[in-house]
Tab-separated table of C-alpha atoms in Angstrom:
chain	number	residue	atom	x	y	z
A	2	MET	CA	0.000	0.000	0.000
A	3	ASN	CA	1.245	3.460	-0.842
A	4	GLU	CA	1.858	5.725	2.147
A	5	SER	CA	-0.479	8.390	0.767
A	6	ASP	CA	-3.375	5.900	0.614
A	7	LEU	CA	-3.124	5.207	4.325
A	8	PRO	CA	-5.361	6.834	6.922
A	9	SER	CA	-3.587	9.291	9.188
A	10	PHE	CA	-3.788	11.185	12.457
A	11	LEU	CA	-2.104	14.357	13.659
A	12	LEU	CA	0.815	14.191	16.107
A	13	ASP	CA	1.871	17.623	17.365
A	14	GLY	CA	0.399	19.046	14.156
A	15	GLU	CA	2.182	16.628	11.808
A	16	GLU	CA	0.390	14.011	9.754
A	17	ILE	CA	1.242	10.418	10.753
A	18	PRO	CA	0.070	7.666	8.372
A	19	PHE	CA	-0.885	4.361	9.951
A	20	THR	CA	-1.969	0.850	9.069
A	21	PRO	CA	-5.261	-0.091	10.763
A	22	GLY	CA	-4.442	-2.087	13.898
A	23	GLN	CA	-1.385	-0.017	14.799
A	24	THR	CA	-1.265	1.861	18.070
A	25	VAL	CA	-0.405	5.560	18.208
A	26	ILE	CA	3.133	4.840	19.424
A	27	GLN	CA	3.745	2.166	16.744
A	28	ALA	CA	2.627	4.501	13.975
A	29	ALA	CA	4.599	7.422	15.423
A	30	LEU	CA	7.858	5.484	15.787
A	31	THR	CA	7.444	3.911	12.350
A	32	ALA	CA	7.036	7.382	10.882
A	33	GLY	CA	10.156	8.594	12.683
A	34	HIS	CA	8.469	10.493	15.525
A	35	TYR	CA	9.591	9.767	19.064
A	36	ILE	CA	7.164	9.521	21.972
A	37	PRO	CA	8.990	8.910	25.290
A	38	HIS	CA	8.222	5.435	26.674
A	39	LEU	CA	9.564	2.915	29.159
A	40	CYS	CA	7.479	-0.286	29.514
A	41	TYR	CA	6.613	-0.393	25.803
A	42	HIS	CA	8.749	-2.737	23.689
A	43	PRO	CA	8.135	-3.086	19.935
A	44	GLU	CA	8.159	-6.891	20.131
A	45	PHE	CA	5.600	-7.287	22.897
A	46	VAL	CA	1.915	-6.701	23.505
A	47	PRO	CA	1.730	-3.317	25.267
A	48	HIS	CA	1.383	-3.337	29.042
A	49	GLY	CA	0.415	0.327	29.492
A	50	SER	CA	1.650	0.519	33.079
A	51	CYS	CA	4.435	3.109	33.228
A	52	LYS	CA	2.346	5.896	31.655
A	53	VAL	CA	5.482	7.663	30.398
A	54	CYS	CA	4.045	7.563	26.854
A	55	THR	CA	0.903	9.413	27.946
A	56	VAL	CA	-0.303	11.780	25.224
A	57	LYS	CA	-3.426	13.868	24.841
A	58	ALA	CA	-5.710	12.459	22.176
A	59	ASN	CA	-8.474	14.882	21.248
A	60	GLY	CA	-7.748	16.539	24.600
A	61	ARG	CA	-7.986	13.381	26.711
A	62	PRO	CA	-4.919	11.770	28.326
A	63	ALA	CA	-4.183	8.245	27.070
A	64	ALA	CA	-1.213	5.859	26.923
A	65	ALA	CA	0.111	6.020	23.354
A	66	CYS	CA	1.218	2.373	23.560
A	67	THR	CA	-2.343	1.060	24.052
A	68	LEU	CA	-4.299	3.695	22.145
A	69	PRO	CA	-5.335	2.429	18.687
A	70	ALA	CA	-4.489	4.898	15.914
A	71	GLN	CA	-7.646	6.405	14.421
A	72	ALA	CA	-8.112	8.598	11.384
A	73	GLY	CA	-8.523	12.226	12.292
A	74	LEU	CA	-7.230	11.887	15.877
A	75	ALA	CA	-5.400	14.996	17.113
A	76	VAL	CA	-2.566	13.859	19.380
A	77	GLU	CA	-0.374	16.150	21.504
A	78	SER	CA	2.872	14.688	22.839
A	79	ASP	CA	5.844	17.037	22.875
A	80	THR	CA	4.302	19.721	25.096
A	81	ASP	CA	5.632	21.302	28.296
A	82	GLU	CA	2.656	19.972	30.215
A	83	LEU	CA	3.137	16.333	29.141
A	84	ASN	CA	6.929	16.424	29.461
A	85	ASP	CA	6.550	17.831	32.996
A	86	LEU	CA	4.272	14.910	33.867
A	87	ARG	CA	6.726	12.438	32.314
A	88	ARG	CA	9.563	14.003	34.324
A	89	THR	CA	7.537	13.510	37.514
A	90	LEU	CA	6.880	9.846	36.641
A	91	VAL	CA	10.600	9.242	36.120
A	92	GLN	CA	11.391	11.067	39.385
A	93	MET	CA	8.914	8.898	41.292
A	94	LEU	CA	10.497	5.733	39.878
A	95	PHE	CA	13.927	6.955	41.000
A	96	ALA	CA	12.640	7.768	44.510
A	97	GLU	CA	10.773	4.464	44.860
A	98	GLY	CA	13.643	2.034	44.184
A	99	ASN	CA	17.339	2.057	45.016
A	100	HIS	CA	18.868	3.497	41.869
A	101	PHE	CA	22.548	4.116	42.607
A	102	CYS	CA	23.750	4.716	39.058
A	103	PRO	CA	27.462	5.104	39.911
A	104	SER	CA	27.595	1.508	41.163
A	105	CYS	CA	25.210	-0.041	38.610
A	106	GLU	CA	26.535	-2.266	35.824
A	107	LYS	CA	23.644	-1.195	33.597
A	108	SER	CA	24.588	2.493	33.773
A	109	GLY	CA	24.773	3.942	30.267
A	110	ASN	CA	22.578	1.150	28.881
A	111	CYS	CA	19.633	1.867	31.187
A	112	MET	CA	16.388	3.190	29.716
A	113	LEU	CA	15.222	4.790	32.965
A	114	GLN	CA	18.495	6.678	33.277
A	115	ALA	CA	18.475	7.647	29.591
A	116	LEU	CA	14.917	8.965	29.899
A	117	GLY	CA	16.071	11.007	32.878
A	118	TYR	CA	18.880	12.494	30.762
A	119	ASP	CA	16.527	13.245	27.888
A	120	LEU	CA	13.836	14.835	30.037
A	121	GLY	CA	16.432	16.832	32.003
A	122	VAL	CA	15.743	15.164	35.353
A	123	MET	CA	18.366	16.591	37.723
A	124	THR	CA	16.949	15.145	40.969
A	125	ALA	CA	14.347	12.642	42.149
A	126	GLY	CA	12.864	15.592	44.059
A	127	PHE	CA	10.783	13.415	46.351
A	128	ARG	CA	11.895	11.793	49.588
A	129	HIS	CA	13.672	8.555	48.692
A	130	PHE	CA	12.080	5.327	49.958
A	131	PHE	CA	15.389	3.419	50.303
A	132	PRO	CA	13.495	0.097	50.343
A	133	ASP	CA	15.081	-3.141	51.539
A	134	ARG	CA	15.265	-5.428	48.515
A	135	PRO	CA	17.911	-8.170	48.885
A	136	VAL	CA	19.613	-9.329	45.673
A	137	ASP	CA	19.466	-12.911	44.376
A	138	ALA	CA	22.971	-14.032	43.401
A	139	SER	CA	22.132	-17.748	43.591
A	140	HIS	CA	22.447	-18.412	39.847
A	141	PRO	CA	26.023	-19.006	38.598
A	142	ASP	CA	25.588	-16.853	35.450
A	143	ILE	CA	22.788	-14.390	36.200
A	144	LEU	CA	22.380	-11.803	38.954
A	145	LEU	CA	19.012	-10.428	40.042
A	146	ASP	CA	19.133	-6.999	41.667
A	147	PHE	CA	15.561	-6.192	42.692
A	148	ASN	CA	16.591	-2.727	43.930
A	149	ARG	CA	16.218	-1.352	40.413
A	150	CYS	CA	12.941	-2.992	39.353
A	151	ILE	CA	10.363	-0.621	37.849
A	152	PHE	CA	7.634	-3.284	37.388
A	153	CYS	CA	7.444	-2.905	33.599
A	154	LYS	CA	6.696	-6.636	33.381
A	155	LEU	CA	8.887	-7.021	30.279
A	156	CYS	CA	10.826	-9.977	31.745
A	157	VAL	CA	7.543	-11.598	32.793
A	158	ARG	CA	6.148	-11.127	29.288
A	159	ALA	CA	9.352	-12.306	27.564
A	160	SER	CA	9.766	-15.379	29.747
A	161	GLU	CA	6.144	-16.420	29.186
A	162	GLU	CA	5.611	-15.433	25.568
A	163	VAL	CA	9.028	-16.048	23.992
A	164	ASP	CA	10.958	-18.378	26.284
A	165	GLY	CA	7.858	-20.397	27.251
A	166	LYS	CA	9.097	-20.663	30.846
A	167	GLY	CA	7.342	-18.219	33.165
A	168	VAL	CA	10.429	-17.639	35.296
A	169	PHE	CA	9.272	-14.244	36.568
A	170	SER	CA	6.079	-12.887	38.017
A	171	LEU	CA	4.819	-9.690	39.631
A	172	THR	CA	3.040	-10.016	42.946
A	173	GLY	CA	1.466	-7.712	45.544
A	174	ARG	CA	-0.524	-4.565	44.850
A	175	GLY	CA	0.194	-0.838	44.855
A	176	ILE	CA	3.290	0.076	46.828
A	177	MET	CA	3.705	-3.608	47.845
A	178	ARG	CA	4.113	-4.687	44.220
A	179	HIS	CA	7.337	-6.572	43.536
A	180	LEU	CA	9.041	-8.982	41.183
A	181	ILE	CA	9.381	-12.624	42.234
A	182	VAL	CA	10.978	-15.726	40.788
A	183	SER	CA	8.604	-18.599	40.078
A	184	ALA	CA	10.373	-21.340	42.014
A	185	GLU	CA	9.348	-22.936	45.276
A	186	SER	CA	12.565	-21.695	46.903
A	187	GLY	CA	12.117	-18.260	45.294
A	188	ARG	CA	15.707	-18.488	44.039
A	189	LEU	CA	16.754	-17.960	40.438
A	190	ALA	CA	19.167	-20.919	40.653
A	191	ASP	CA	16.160	-23.223	41.009
A	192	THR	CA	14.550	-22.169	37.696
A	193	ASP	CA	15.336	-23.265	34.149
A	194	ILE	CA	16.365	-19.743	33.041
A	195	ALA	CA	19.173	-19.794	30.450
A	196	LEU	CA	21.635	-17.159	29.242
A	197	THR	CA	19.965	-17.269	25.808
A	198	ASP	CA	16.524	-16.337	27.219
A	199	LYS	CA	14.743	-13.281	25.858
A	200	ALA	CA	13.901	-12.346	29.464
A	201	LEU	CA	17.554	-11.400	30.042
A	202	GLU	CA	17.661	-9.134	27.050
A	203	VAL	CA	14.546	-7.024	27.652
A	204	CYS	CA	15.123	-5.624	31.156
A	205	PRO	CA	15.256	-1.856	30.551
A	206	VAL	CA	17.032	-1.266	33.878
A	207	GLY	CA	19.703	-3.154	35.833
A	208	VAL	CA	17.657	-5.945	37.445
A	209	ILE	CA	18.577	-8.975	35.314
A	210	LEU	CA	22.321	-8.919	34.749
A	211	ARG	CA	24.642	-11.339	33.035
A	212	LYS	CA	27.532	-12.149	35.380
A	213	HIS	CA	31.213	-11.940	34.345
A	214	VAL	CA	30.744	-9.164	31.726
A	215	GLY	CA	29.886	-6.178	33.966
A	216	PHE	CA	32.242	-3.525	32.670
A	217	ALA	CA	33.390	-5.125	29.384
A	218	VAL	CA	32.209	-1.898	27.736
A	219	PRO	CA	33.444	0.992	29.905
A	220	ILE	CA	31.135	3.632	31.397
A	221	GLY	CA	31.035	6.601	29.029
A	222	ARG	CA	31.089	4.458	25.864
A	223	ARG	CA	27.718	2.828	26.262
A	224	ARG	CA	24.489	2.944	24.288
A	225	TYR	CA	22.955	6.087	25.749
A	226	ASP	CA	26.296	7.777	26.388
A	227	GLU	CA	26.702	7.920	22.618
A	228	ARG	CA	23.212	8.985	21.582
A	229	PRO	CA	20.127	10.179	23.466
A	230	ILE	CA	17.339	7.646	23.895
A	231	SER	CA	15.061	9.728	21.672
A	232	ALA	CA	17.412	9.091	18.719
A	233	GLN	CA	18.164	5.507	19.697
A	234	ALA	CA	14.470	4.548	19.995
A	235	LEU	CA	13.820	5.638	16.417
A	236	ASP	CA	16.712	3.486	15.180
A	237	ASP	CA	15.260	0.514	17.037
A	238	ALA	CA	11.700	1.019	15.807
A	239	PRO	CA	10.399	-1.211	13.044
A	240	ARG	CA	10.620	0.711	9.784
A	241	MET	CA	8.035	-1.191	7.706
A	242	MET	CA	4.470	0.034	7.454
A	243	GLU	CA	2.836	-3.278	8.509
A	244	PRO	CA	2.004	-3.694	12.174
A	245	LYS	CA	3.920	-6.440	13.943
A	246	HIS	CA	2.020	-9.680	14.404
A	247	GLY	CA	2.484	-12.355	17.056
B	21	MET	CA	35.850	41.665	50.138
B	22	ALA	CA	36.712	42.598	46.574
B	23	GLU	CA	34.138	44.906	44.992
B	24	GLY	CA	31.532	43.330	42.747
B	25	ARG	CA	32.825	39.804	43.023
B	26	ILE	CA	30.394	36.914	43.481
B	27	ARG	CA	31.043	35.203	46.783
B	28	VAL	CA	31.093	31.399	46.651
B	29	ALA	CA	31.299	28.834	49.448
B	30	THR	CA	31.767	25.092	49.050
B	31	ALA	CA	31.806	22.116	51.395
B	32	SER	CA	32.064	18.349	51.265
B	33	LEU	CA	29.694	16.538	53.650
B	34	ALA	CA	29.225	12.765	53.270
B	35	GLY	CA	31.205	12.776	50.029
B	36	CYS	CA	34.650	11.710	48.876
B	37	PHE	CA	35.945	15.096	47.605
B	38	GLY	CA	35.667	13.698	44.082
B	39	CYS	CA	33.299	16.532	43.132
B	40	HIS	CA	35.782	19.106	44.430
B	41	MET	CA	38.493	17.389	42.372
B	42	SER	CA	36.208	17.622	39.344
B	43	LEU	CA	35.702	21.346	40.102
B	44	LEU	CA	39.487	21.762	39.979
B	45	ASP	CA	39.430	19.882	36.664
B	46	ILE	CA	37.997	22.980	34.992
B	47	ASP	CA	41.736	23.749	34.773
B	48	GLU	CA	42.716	27.111	33.270
B	49	ARG	CA	39.079	28.216	33.290
B	50	LEU	CA	39.676	28.662	37.038
B	51	PHE	CA	41.552	31.886	36.193
B	52	GLU	CA	38.559	33.220	34.289
B	53	LEU	CA	36.302	32.180	37.157
B	54	LEU	CA	38.507	33.786	39.809
B	55	GLU	CA	38.185	37.143	38.073
B	56	LYS	CA	34.472	37.031	38.790
B	57	ILE	CA	34.212	35.197	42.098
B	58	GLU	CA	35.923	34.966	45.422
B	59	PHE	CA	35.802	32.063	47.827
B	60	ASP	CA	34.322	32.153	51.307
B	61	ARG	CA	34.342	28.900	53.279
B	62	THR	CA	35.744	26.103	51.154
B	63	PRO	CA	38.373	23.377	51.585
B	64	LEU	CA	40.554	25.601	49.328
B	65	THR	CA	40.581	28.576	51.735
B	66	ASP	CA	40.275	26.620	54.993
B	67	ILE	CA	37.785	29.224	56.318
B	68	LYS	CA	35.814	27.342	58.963
B	69	HIS	CA	32.406	29.018	58.797
B	70	CYS	CA	30.322	30.282	55.945
B	71	GLY	CA	29.497	33.998	55.855
B	72	PRO	CA	26.893	35.673	53.632
B	73	CYS	CA	27.422	34.311	50.096
B	74	ASP	CA	25.836	34.445	46.679
B	75	ILE	CA	26.373	30.780	45.828
B	76	GLY	CA	26.854	27.750	48.076
B	77	ILE	CA	27.970	24.468	46.556
B	78	ILE	CA	27.632	21.283	48.566
B	79	GLU	CA	29.120	17.907	47.770
B	80	GLY	CA	27.935	14.802	49.660
B	81	GLY	CA	24.742	13.995	51.535
B	82	CYS	CA	23.982	14.181	55.254
B	83	CYS	CA	25.162	11.159	57.239
B	84	ASN	CA	25.691	12.775	60.645
B	85	ALA	CA	24.621	15.690	62.851
B	86	GLU	CA	27.565	17.870	61.801
B	87	ASN	CA	26.630	17.486	58.106
B	88	VAL	CA	23.133	18.766	58.933
B	89	GLU	CA	24.554	21.738	60.878
B	90	VAL	CA	26.942	22.730	58.061
B	91	LEU	CA	24.176	22.344	55.485
B	92	ARG	CA	21.821	24.572	57.503
B	93	GLU	CA	24.609	27.160	57.916
B	94	PHE	CA	25.028	27.188	54.135
B	95	ARG	CA	21.289	27.497	53.562
B	96	ARG	CA	21.078	30.426	56.013
B	97	ASN	CA	23.959	32.249	54.333
B	98	CYS	CA	23.747	31.430	50.635
B	99	LYS	CA	21.312	33.033	48.223
B	100	ILE	CA	21.633	30.067	45.861
B	101	LEU	CA	22.346	26.551	47.073
B	102	VAL	CA	23.625	23.918	44.634
B	103	ALA	CA	23.686	20.159	45.335
B	104	LEU	CA	26.782	18.925	43.506
B	105	GLY	CA	27.144	15.257	42.604
B	106	ALA	CA	25.355	11.952	43.172
B	107	CYS	CA	25.714	11.895	46.973
B	108	ALA	CA	24.304	15.406	47.446
B	109	VAL	CA	21.475	14.678	44.997
B	110	THR	CA	20.553	11.083	45.920
B	111	GLY	CA	22.521	10.168	49.060
B	112	GLY	CA	24.803	8.171	46.771
B	113	LEU	CA	27.118	5.423	47.908
B	114	PRO	CA	26.888	6.233	51.662
B	115	ALA	CA	23.084	5.849	51.402
B	116	GLN	CA	23.538	2.202	50.502
B	117	ARG	CA	23.504	1.579	54.256
B	118	ASN	CA	19.987	3.007	54.507
B	119	HIS	CA	18.176	-0.311	54.477
B	120	LEU	CA	20.410	-1.604	57.271
B	121	ASP	CA	20.043	-0.987	61.000
B	122	LEU	CA	22.617	1.602	62.143
B	123	GLY	CA	23.368	-0.290	65.373
B	124	ALA	CA	24.023	-3.465	63.388
B	125	CYS	CA	26.343	-1.552	61.012
B	126	LEU	CA	28.385	-0.034	63.857
B	127	SER	CA	28.531	-3.329	65.656
B	128	GLU	CA	29.755	-5.194	62.561
B	129	VAL	CA	32.434	-2.591	61.793
B	130	TYR	CA	33.707	-1.967	65.345
B	131	LEU	CA	32.852	-5.090	67.354
B	132	THR	CA	32.335	-8.277	65.387
B	133	GLU	CA	34.515	-7.746	62.293
B	134	PRO	CA	37.006	-10.648	62.163
B	135	GLY	CA	40.513	-9.547	63.169
B	136	LEU	CA	39.370	-6.850	65.624
B	137	VAL	CA	40.885	-6.956	69.100
B	138	ASN	CA	39.128	-5.131	71.964
B	139	GLY	CA	36.952	-3.266	69.475
B	140	GLN	CA	34.618	-0.544	70.698
B	141	ILE	CA	32.068	1.713	69.060
B	142	PRO	CA	33.539	5.279	69.042
B	143	ASN	CA	31.738	7.382	71.626
B	144	ASP	CA	33.856	10.519	72.056
B	145	PRO	CA	31.607	13.534	72.773
B	146	GLU	CA	33.467	15.478	70.043
B	147	LEU	CA	32.369	13.023	67.354
B	148	PRO	CA	29.175	13.976	65.546
B	149	LEU	CA	26.475	11.353	65.931
B	150	PRO	CA	25.564	9.417	62.803
B	151	LEU	CA	21.995	9.705	61.495
B	152	ASP	CA	19.899	6.551	61.211
B	153	GLN	CA	19.831	7.083	57.417
B	154	VAL	CA	21.905	9.078	54.946
B	155	HIS	CA	19.820	11.866	53.401
B	156	PRO	CA	20.177	13.702	50.101
B	157	LEU	CA	20.355	17.466	50.698
B	158	HIS	CA	16.839	18.272	49.486
B	159	GLU	CA	15.403	16.139	52.275
B	160	VAL	CA	16.951	18.515	54.837
B	161	VAL	CA	16.894	22.036	53.323
B	162	LYS	CA	15.569	23.664	50.181
B	163	VAL	CA	18.023	23.166	47.322
B	164	ASP	CA	17.904	25.503	44.326
B	165	TYR	CA	19.848	23.530	41.718
B	166	PHE	CA	20.982	19.931	41.336
B	167	VAL	CA	23.982	18.674	39.381
B	168	PRO	CA	23.996	14.856	39.193
B	169	GLY	CA	27.063	12.752	38.378
B	170	CYS	CA	29.749	10.779	40.179
B	171	PRO	CA	31.419	13.146	39.846
B	172	PRO	CA	29.776	15.650	37.487
B	173	SER	CA	32.245	16.329	34.676
B	174	ALA	CA	34.391	19.452	34.787
B	175	ASP	CA	32.477	20.699	31.728
B	176	ALA	CA	29.140	20.247	33.504
B	177	ILE	CA	30.425	22.080	36.591
B	178	TRP	CA	31.844	24.857	34.436
B	179	LYS	CA	28.538	25.238	32.580
B	180	ILE	CA	26.569	25.475	35.842
B	181	LEU	CA	29.029	27.982	37.349
B	182	ALA	CA	29.245	30.072	34.177
B	183	ASP	CA	25.425	30.207	33.978
B	184	LEU	CA	25.061	31.160	37.648
B	185	VAL	CA	27.810	33.778	37.534
B	186	ALA	CA	26.196	35.295	34.436
B	187	GLY	CA	22.829	35.355	36.202
B	188	ARG	CA	21.257	32.731	33.957
B	189	THR	CA	19.231	29.692	35.037
B	190	PRO	CA	21.775	26.860	34.850
B	191	ARG	CA	21.034	24.272	32.156
B	192	LEU	CA	22.907	21.159	31.076
B	193	GLY	CA	22.552	19.596	27.631
B	194	HIS	CA	22.862	15.985	26.462
B	195	GLY	CA	26.154	14.440	27.490
B	196	GLN	CA	26.449	16.818	30.451
B	197	ILE	CA	23.637	15.261	32.497
B	198	GLN	CA	25.195	12.009	33.735
B	199	TYR	CA	24.138	10.033	36.801
B	200	ASP	CA	27.246	7.813	36.846
């Protein structure tokens, strides 16, 4: 189908063509327009939990990752109001967990950190929770550091949908919500997780870490040290016009 | 006091002086800076108390009662207060003890650590008492500007200082905001 035959909606005043079935964020990224996001991953069914991709569609707030694209929709995204709200969401995530970037192996490759850079977050602002979340170092090749979990559910989704294992799960509600390992002992060593699992690859922060490679790429030469996440996300987005299936 | 110069105070609380080292890393730009500012209390001048200042720059968070006192002295005296570096902004590495019981920490370090002989928990009245948790500065006083980084790069510090000295709102661009 020719691009000009496609229906379209407006994003910050620019026309975005879409294939029916695409969400607003899929169509935007495909067309080369960045909408900040955190729990959205192009290969997975959207979860819509982090709310960082919140836009205003015909004046109403909605998560761009779950909102189906519709012809004639007027979507606002890159506005001071929405970026302020996104900044606050990122700040709350930083205050809620234990995010000590200087001692984190994921630093420079972390989406939460990169979003903070891009949105100009200079401080968490709120009172830090400093929660007690012991690490799980039981597995010989994989470390689990729960201190940095942002409950995006990507590892849960990847382990279930791609790896067919269900190694991870979220439990508890509200402020008690936390990530657990689906084993009777609760230890990662007692699961069938493997280094080749998709679940390892998708963690946007530094929870699921491969052991023995921590600083193979030095701090300062990592993914988001080189380019801001807004540029990187467009490179990663699927370029074809068809929506992704399966 | 030299006429028309901007008065600047700095201090390191629960920090490692890495941010002060990074400040010195602005190298020859220090000469340019020193034409416009003069230092009040700072580890460079060895002045012990902060007088009225235009800008106060604090490295490190608050881990004991003395840190809180110095921070409050800065807040009382400085028109603009800047939290410099990861520890000042987030509590940083010292705050990694925050989920542990302070008594248990002191006991492990001074009493039960293998190899200790006749260990005792320091209790001299001159020693400031540790707080139960390490706090980033904004949890204790109002902070005007935050510069993350461990340490912030010399270029980031220079940009913040140059903006403040020129009377602009300090802003860092991509590559200058670093949390690590």
